[in-house]
Amino acid sequence: MLFVAVLWLAAPVNAATSSPSLQLVRTIRTSPFVNSTISMKDAEGSAYVPQDNSIWLADDNGRAIYEVDPTNGNLKRMIGTATFQATPRFGGGQVAGSTRDQDIESMAYDAGRDALYAFSGICCSGSSQPTAFRMLRDAKGVFQVESYQPLPTGSDFTASGWNPADGKLYVGVHKDFRSYDYATNSPGPTFQVPTLRAILGMSFSSNGQQLYVAHHDSSGNAQFSVVDWGTKTLVPGWTFTLTSFGIRDSRAVEMINGQFYILDGYDGRAKGDPLRHALYVFNVQA
């Protein structure tokens, strides 16, 4: 199930004196999707493509990604392991094979290049090879998995997002952020946001001035925070603990039409539970 958290913002997230609160609006189920018998096996990441009105969801255990209509929750499309394994290496070379899609953790949409990226990490077998996959549109305007890049050994890009202000992809894991360039397959140096830990999902505001982060606190509670990207600091008052809404493992966050969509990766709910791997939609009231 996909649970969506919606946040309506009346002003920029920059006022230290503001006292915002989250208001749960609805949830979107993914177990199964509302118009399908297909279910996510483990919710991990997301990316929003505005011109398609599509939120893409990453599923590492299912070795798949899903294109979903965020308005009604309908599943539009699924891309599975057969496609990822048959993907050629960027610039030429052997296809990805069976070891590069075992841990699909995060996704990001680059609006400047009209490209989608999916990052697969190193969990949870010794054979898993970290990989970046790129999706481009075909002649009909449909995204297809076009190529992959083998990431440096040990890479585990649990979170990813594209910043429209500088046109760069950024990835995150644990406490660390860094840039990543797909064409050159080059990760940048790491940097941190003070007190922010257990980074699991991320996306940027439409102007690139704010970073939205799904993460856990030191006690393991699911949280969502807003970062001032210019100062690389948390915006005071804009960290929310999500457990009271039923979110136990915040894995991804997108802002869509003024609302925050937060994906819950908690695996402990029973199959068929409408909140299993749900997407939560929130409004924010300041």
Short mmCIF file of C-alpha atoms in Angstrom, two decimals:
data_model
loop_
_atom_site.label_atom_id
_atom_site.label_comp_id
_atom_site.label_asym_id
_atom_site.label_seq_id
_atom_site.Cartn_x
_atom_site.Cartn_y
_atom_site.Cartn_z
CA MET A 1 0.00 0.00 0.00
CA LEU A 2 1.14 3.50 -0.76
CA PHE A 3 0.58 6.02 1.92
CA VAL A 4 0.79 9.70 0.96
CA ALA A 5 1.52 12.63 3.22
CA VAL A 6 0.35 15.98 1.90
CA LEU A 7 1.80 19.31 2.92
CA TRP A 8 0.19 22.56 1.77
CA LEU A 9 2.61 25.46 2.04
CA ALA A 10 1.31 29.00 2.16
CA ALA A 11 4.81 30.48 2.33
CA PRO A 12 8.42 29.42 1.77
CA VAL A 13 9.87 27.10 4.38
CA ASN A 14 12.27 29.61 5.86
CA ALA A 15 10.66 31.22 8.89
CA ALA A 16 12.39 30.21 12.10
CA THR A 17 9.37 31.43 14.07
CA SER A 18 6.84 29.27 12.25
CA SER A 19 5.22 26.36 14.07
CA PRO A 20 4.00 24.06 11.31
CA SER A 21 2.10 20.83 11.83
CA LEU A 22 1.30 17.92 9.54
CA GLN A 23 -2.25 16.96 8.64
CA LEU A 24 -2.81 13.54 7.12
CA VAL A 25 -5.09 13.81 4.10
CA ARG A 26 -5.18 10.32 2.63
CA THR A 27 -3.16 7.23 1.85
CA ILE A 28 -2.49 5.39 -1.39
CA ARG A 29 -2.27 1.63 -1.23
CA THR A 30 0.39 -0.41 -3.01
CA SER A 31 -0.38 -3.85 -1.56
CA PRO A 32 -1.96 -4.34 -4.00
CA PHE A 33 -2.27 -1.17 -6.06
CA VAL A 34 -5.86 0.05 -6.26
CA ASN A 35 -6.44 -1.04 -9.87
CA SER A 36 -4.22 -4.12 -9.91
CA THR A 37 -3.35 -7.42 -8.27
CA ILE A 38 0.32 -6.36 -8.22
CA SER A 39 1.85 -5.49 -4.84
CA MET A 40 5.10 -3.86 -3.84
CA LYS A 41 7.31 -6.25 -1.92
CA ASP A 42 9.43 -3.61 -0.19
CA ALA A 43 8.99 0.16 -0.57
CA GLU A 44 12.28 2.03 -0.88
CA GLY A 45 12.35 5.16 -3.07
CA SER A 46 10.42 7.55 -5.29
CA ALA A 47 10.70 10.17 -8.02
CA TYR A 48 8.05 12.54 -9.37
CA VAL A 49 7.71 13.42 -13.07
CA PRO A 50 5.37 16.45 -13.29
CA GLN A 51 4.61 16.40 -17.01
CA ASP A 52 3.42 12.80 -16.78
CA ASN A 53 1.68 13.28 -13.42
CA SER A 54 3.56 10.16 -12.33
CA ILE A 55 5.27 9.18 -9.12
CA TRP A 56 7.73 6.33 -9.62
CA LEU A 57 8.29 3.91 -6.74
CA ALA A 58 11.29 1.66 -6.16
CA ASP A 59 10.98 -1.89 -4.78
CA ASP A 60 14.23 -3.67 -3.93
CA ASN A 61 12.80 -7.06 -2.94
CA GLY A 62 10.59 -7.02 -6.04
CA ARG A 63 13.54 -5.87 -8.17
CA ALA A 64 11.12 -3.52 -9.90
CA ILE A 65 9.93 0.06 -10.24
CA TYR A 66 6.33 1.22 -10.61
CA GLU A 67 4.79 4.24 -12.31
CA VAL A 68 1.77 5.43 -10.32
CA ASP A 69 -0.82 8.17 -10.76
CA PRO A 70 -0.56 10.20 -7.53
CA THR A 71 -4.08 11.56 -7.97
CA ASN A 72 -5.96 8.24 -7.84
CA GLY A 73 -3.23 5.74 -6.95
CA ASN A 74 -3.65 3.73 -10.16
CA LEU A 75 -0.68 1.67 -11.30
CA LYS A 76 0.28 2.82 -14.79
CA ARG A 77 3.24 0.56 -15.43
CA MET A 78 5.75 -1.81 -13.90
CA ILE A 79 9.35 -2.32 -15.04
CA GLY A 80 10.81 -5.55 -13.69
CA THR A 81 14.03 -7.46 -13.35
CA ALA A 82 14.11 -8.83 -16.90
CA THR A 83 14.39 -5.29 -18.25
CA PHE A 84 17.07 -4.23 -15.79
CA GLN A 85 19.16 -7.34 -16.40
CA ALA A 86 19.05 -6.81 -20.18
CA THR A 87 20.16 -3.17 -19.96
CA PRO A 88 23.46 -2.37 -21.74
CA ARG A 89 26.32 -0.55 -20.07
CA PHE A 90 26.61 3.17 -20.80
CA GLY A 91 29.02 3.70 -23.67
CA GLY A 92 28.88 0.05 -24.69
CA GLY A 93 29.65 -3.25 -23.02
CA GLN A 94 27.95 -6.21 -21.45
CA VAL A 95 24.39 -6.15 -20.18
CA ALA A 96 23.73 -5.65 -16.48
CA GLY A 97 22.96 -9.28 -15.68
CA SER A 98 21.53 -10.67 -12.45
CA THR A 99 23.70 -8.90 -9.85
CA ARG A 100 22.91 -5.23 -10.52
CA ASP A 101 19.21 -4.92 -9.65
CA GLN A 102 19.18 -6.76 -6.33
CA ASP A 103 18.83 -3.64 -4.16
CA ILE A 104 16.93 -0.88 -5.98
CA GLU A 105 16.91 1.76 -3.26
CA SER A 106 16.25 5.20 -4.70
CA MET A 107 15.11 7.15 -7.75
CA ALA A 108 15.54 10.71 -9.03
CA TYR A 109 14.12 12.69 -11.94
CA ASP A 110 16.35 15.18 -13.78
CA ALA A 111 13.97 17.67 -15.40
CA GLY A 112 16.80 19.40 -17.23
CA ARG A 113 17.70 16.26 -19.17
CA ASP A 114 14.26 14.65 -18.91
CA ALA A 115 15.92 11.55 -17.46
CA LEU A 116 15.00 9.16 -14.66
CA TYR A 117 17.61 7.43 -12.52
CA ALA A 118 17.34 4.35 -10.32
CA PHE A 119 20.13 3.42 -7.92
CA SER A 120 20.74 -0.14 -6.73
CA GLY A 121 22.92 -0.75 -3.69
CA ILE A 122 24.80 -3.54 -1.97
CA CYS A 123 22.20 -5.14 0.31
CA CYS A 124 21.73 -7.93 1.10
CA SER A 125 23.93 -10.54 -0.55
CA GLY A 126 27.60 -10.76 -1.33
CA SER A 127 26.87 -10.82 -5.05
CA SER A 128 25.00 -7.50 -5.26
CA GLN A 129 26.88 -4.90 -7.34
CA PRO A 130 26.06 -1.20 -6.86
CA THR A 131 24.64 0.28 -10.05
CA ALA A 132 23.04 3.40 -11.50
CA PHE A 133 20.38 2.89 -14.19
CA ARG A 134 19.23 5.67 -16.51
CA MET A 135 15.86 5.91 -18.22
CA LEU A 136 15.21 8.07 -21.28
CA ARG A 137 12.10 8.54 -23.41
CA ASP A 138 11.68 6.56 -26.62
CA ALA A 139 10.21 7.92 -29.86
CA LYS A 140 6.72 7.63 -28.36
CA GLY A 141 7.67 9.62 -25.28
CA VAL A 142 7.70 6.60 -22.96
CA PHE A 143 10.53 6.12 -20.48
CA GLN A 144 12.72 3.08 -21.18
CA VAL A 145 15.73 1.80 -19.24
CA GLU A 146 18.49 2.94 -21.58
CA SER A 147 21.81 2.19 -19.86
CA TYR A 148 23.59 1.50 -16.59
CA GLN A 149 26.80 2.59 -14.91
CA PRO A 150 28.70 0.32 -12.47
CA LEU A 151 29.16 2.33 -9.29
CA PRO A 152 32.36 2.22 -7.22
CA THR A 153 32.63 -0.79 -4.91
CA GLY A 154 30.75 -0.23 -1.67
CA SER A 155 28.48 2.50 -3.05
CA ASP A 156 25.03 2.48 -1.48
CA PHE A 157 22.99 5.46 -2.65
CA THR A 158 19.99 4.97 -0.38
CA ALA A 159 18.56 8.40 -1.24
CA SER A 160 18.78 10.51 -4.39
CA GLY A 161 17.38 13.71 -5.84
CA TRP A 162 18.00 16.30 -8.56
CA ASN A 163 18.53 19.97 -7.72
CA PRO A 164 17.03 22.33 -10.34
CA ALA A 165 19.14 25.25 -9.09
CA ASP A 166 22.52 23.79 -10.06
CA GLY A 167 21.35 20.94 -12.31
CA LYS A 168 23.14 18.28 -10.27
CA LEU A 169 22.13 14.88 -8.97
CA TYR A 170 22.75 14.34 -5.26
CA VAL A 171 22.77 11.07 -3.35
CA GLY A 172 22.73 10.29 0.35
CA VAL A 173 23.33 7.47 2.82
CA HIS A 174 23.76 7.42 6.62
CA LYS A 175 24.91 11.01 7.41
CA ASP A 176 26.57 11.75 4.09
CA PHE A 177 25.51 13.61 0.96
CA ARG A 178 27.46 13.92 -2.28
CA SER A 179 26.89 14.84 -5.91
CA TYR A 180 26.90 12.24 -8.66
CA ASP A 181 27.45 12.67 -12.40
CA TYR A 182 26.06 9.84 -14.52
CA ALA A 183 27.91 10.54 -17.78
CA THR A 184 31.32 10.49 -16.09
CA ASN A 185 30.21 8.05 -13.36
CA SER A 186 31.80 10.34 -10.79
CA PRO A 187 30.66 10.72 -7.16
CA GLY A 188 31.71 13.99 -5.52
CA PRO A 189 33.15 14.54 -2.03
CA THR A 190 30.89 13.89 0.95
CA PHE A 191 29.36 16.57 3.15
CA GLN A 192 26.86 16.57 6.03
CA VAL A 193 23.94 18.49 7.49
CA PRO A 194 24.52 18.87 11.25
CA THR A 195 22.46 16.44 13.41
CA LEU A 196 20.82 14.80 10.39
CA ARG A 197 21.32 11.03 10.34
CA ALA A 198 19.93 7.81 8.85
CA ILE A 199 19.15 9.41 5.48
CA LEU A 200 16.73 7.19 3.55
CA GLY A 201 15.00 9.38 0.96
CA MET A 202 15.30 12.88 -0.49
CA SER A 203 14.01 15.34 -3.05
CA PHE A 204 14.36 19.07 -3.73
CA SER A 205 11.91 21.95 -3.84
CA SER A 206 11.02 23.33 -7.26
CA ASN A 207 13.53 26.17 -6.85
CA GLY A 208 16.27 23.98 -5.39
CA GLN A 209 16.53 26.06 -2.22
CA GLN A 210 15.19 23.36 0.08
CA LEU A 211 15.90 19.67 0.47
CA TYR A 212 13.20 17.35 1.78
CA VAL A 213 14.60 14.35 3.66
CA ALA A 214 13.00 11.12 4.90
CA HIS A 215 15.12 9.72 7.71
CA HIS A 216 15.18 8.22 11.22
CA ASP A 217 16.17 9.84 14.49
CA SER A 218 18.68 8.36 16.93
CA SER A 219 15.94 6.17 18.45
CA GLY A 220 14.87 4.81 15.08
CA ASN A 221 11.68 6.85 14.78
CA ALA A 222 10.56 7.75 11.26
CA GLN A 223 10.99 11.44 10.52
CA PHE A 224 10.72 14.03 7.76
CA SER A 225 12.84 17.19 7.72
CA VAL A 226 13.36 20.28 5.60
CA VAL A 227 16.94 21.44 4.96
CA ASP A 228 18.01 24.93 3.90
CA TRP A 229 20.23 23.91 1.00
CA GLY A 230 22.16 27.17 0.94
CA THR A 231 23.35 26.84 4.54
CA LYS A 232 23.15 23.02 4.71
CA THR A 233 21.26 23.26 7.99
CA LEU A 234 17.88 22.01 9.21
CA VAL A 235 15.10 24.60 9.06
CA PRO A 236 13.99 25.21 12.68
CA GLY A 237 10.56 23.77 13.40
CA TRP A 238 10.46 21.73 10.20
CA THR A 239 11.36 18.27 11.50
CA PHE A 240 8.35 16.02 12.02
CA THR A 241 8.16 12.64 13.74
CA LEU A 242 5.81 10.45 11.69
CA THR A 243 5.10 7.51 13.99
CA SER A 244 1.80 8.97 15.25
CA PHE A 245 0.47 8.75 11.67
CA GLY A 246 1.43 5.07 11.39
CA ILE A 247 4.63 5.57 9.40
CA ARG A 248 7.35 3.39 10.87
CA ASP A 249 10.02 3.52 8.19
CA SER A 250 9.99 6.75 6.14
CA ARG A 251 11.76 5.89 2.89
CA ALA A 252 10.98 8.59 0.34
CA VAL A 253 9.44 12.05 0.09
CA GLU A 254 8.11 14.14 -2.80
CA MET A 255 6.25 17.42 -2.93
CA ILE A 256 3.40 17.23 -5.46
CA ASN A 257 1.08 20.20 -5.95
CA GLY A 258 1.87 21.60 -2.53
CA GLN A 259 1.50 18.31 -0.69
CA PHE A 260 4.11 15.94 0.72
CA TYR A 261 3.97 12.29 -0.31
CA ILE A 262 5.89 10.07 2.11
CA LEU A 263 6.47 6.39 1.45
CA ASP A 264 6.47 3.90 4.33
CA GLY A 265 8.89 1.00 3.90
CA TYR A 266 7.87 -0.87 7.06
CA ASP A 267 7.71 -4.62 6.35
CA GLY A 268 5.91 -5.73 9.51
CA ARG A 269 2.33 -5.20 8.36
CA ALA A 270 0.37 -8.21 7.14
CA LYS A 271 -0.11 -8.83 3.44
CA GLY A 272 -3.37 -7.25 2.38
CA ASP A 273 -3.18 -4.54 5.03
CA PRO A 274 -3.99 -1.32 3.13
CA LEU A 275 -1.19 0.46 5.01
CA ARG A 276 1.48 -2.06 4.04
CA HIS A 277 4.09 -0.06 2.09
CA ALA A 278 1.58 2.76 1.76
CA LEU A 279 2.15 6.26 0.47
CA TYR A 280 0.95 8.90 2.93
CA VAL A 281 -0.22 12.33 1.77
CA PHE A 282 0.03 15.31 4.12
CA ASN A 283 -0.94 18.94 4.26
CA VAL A 284 1.20 21.25 6.35
CA GLN A 285 -0.45 23.90 8.44
CA ALA A 286 1.77 26.68 9.72
#
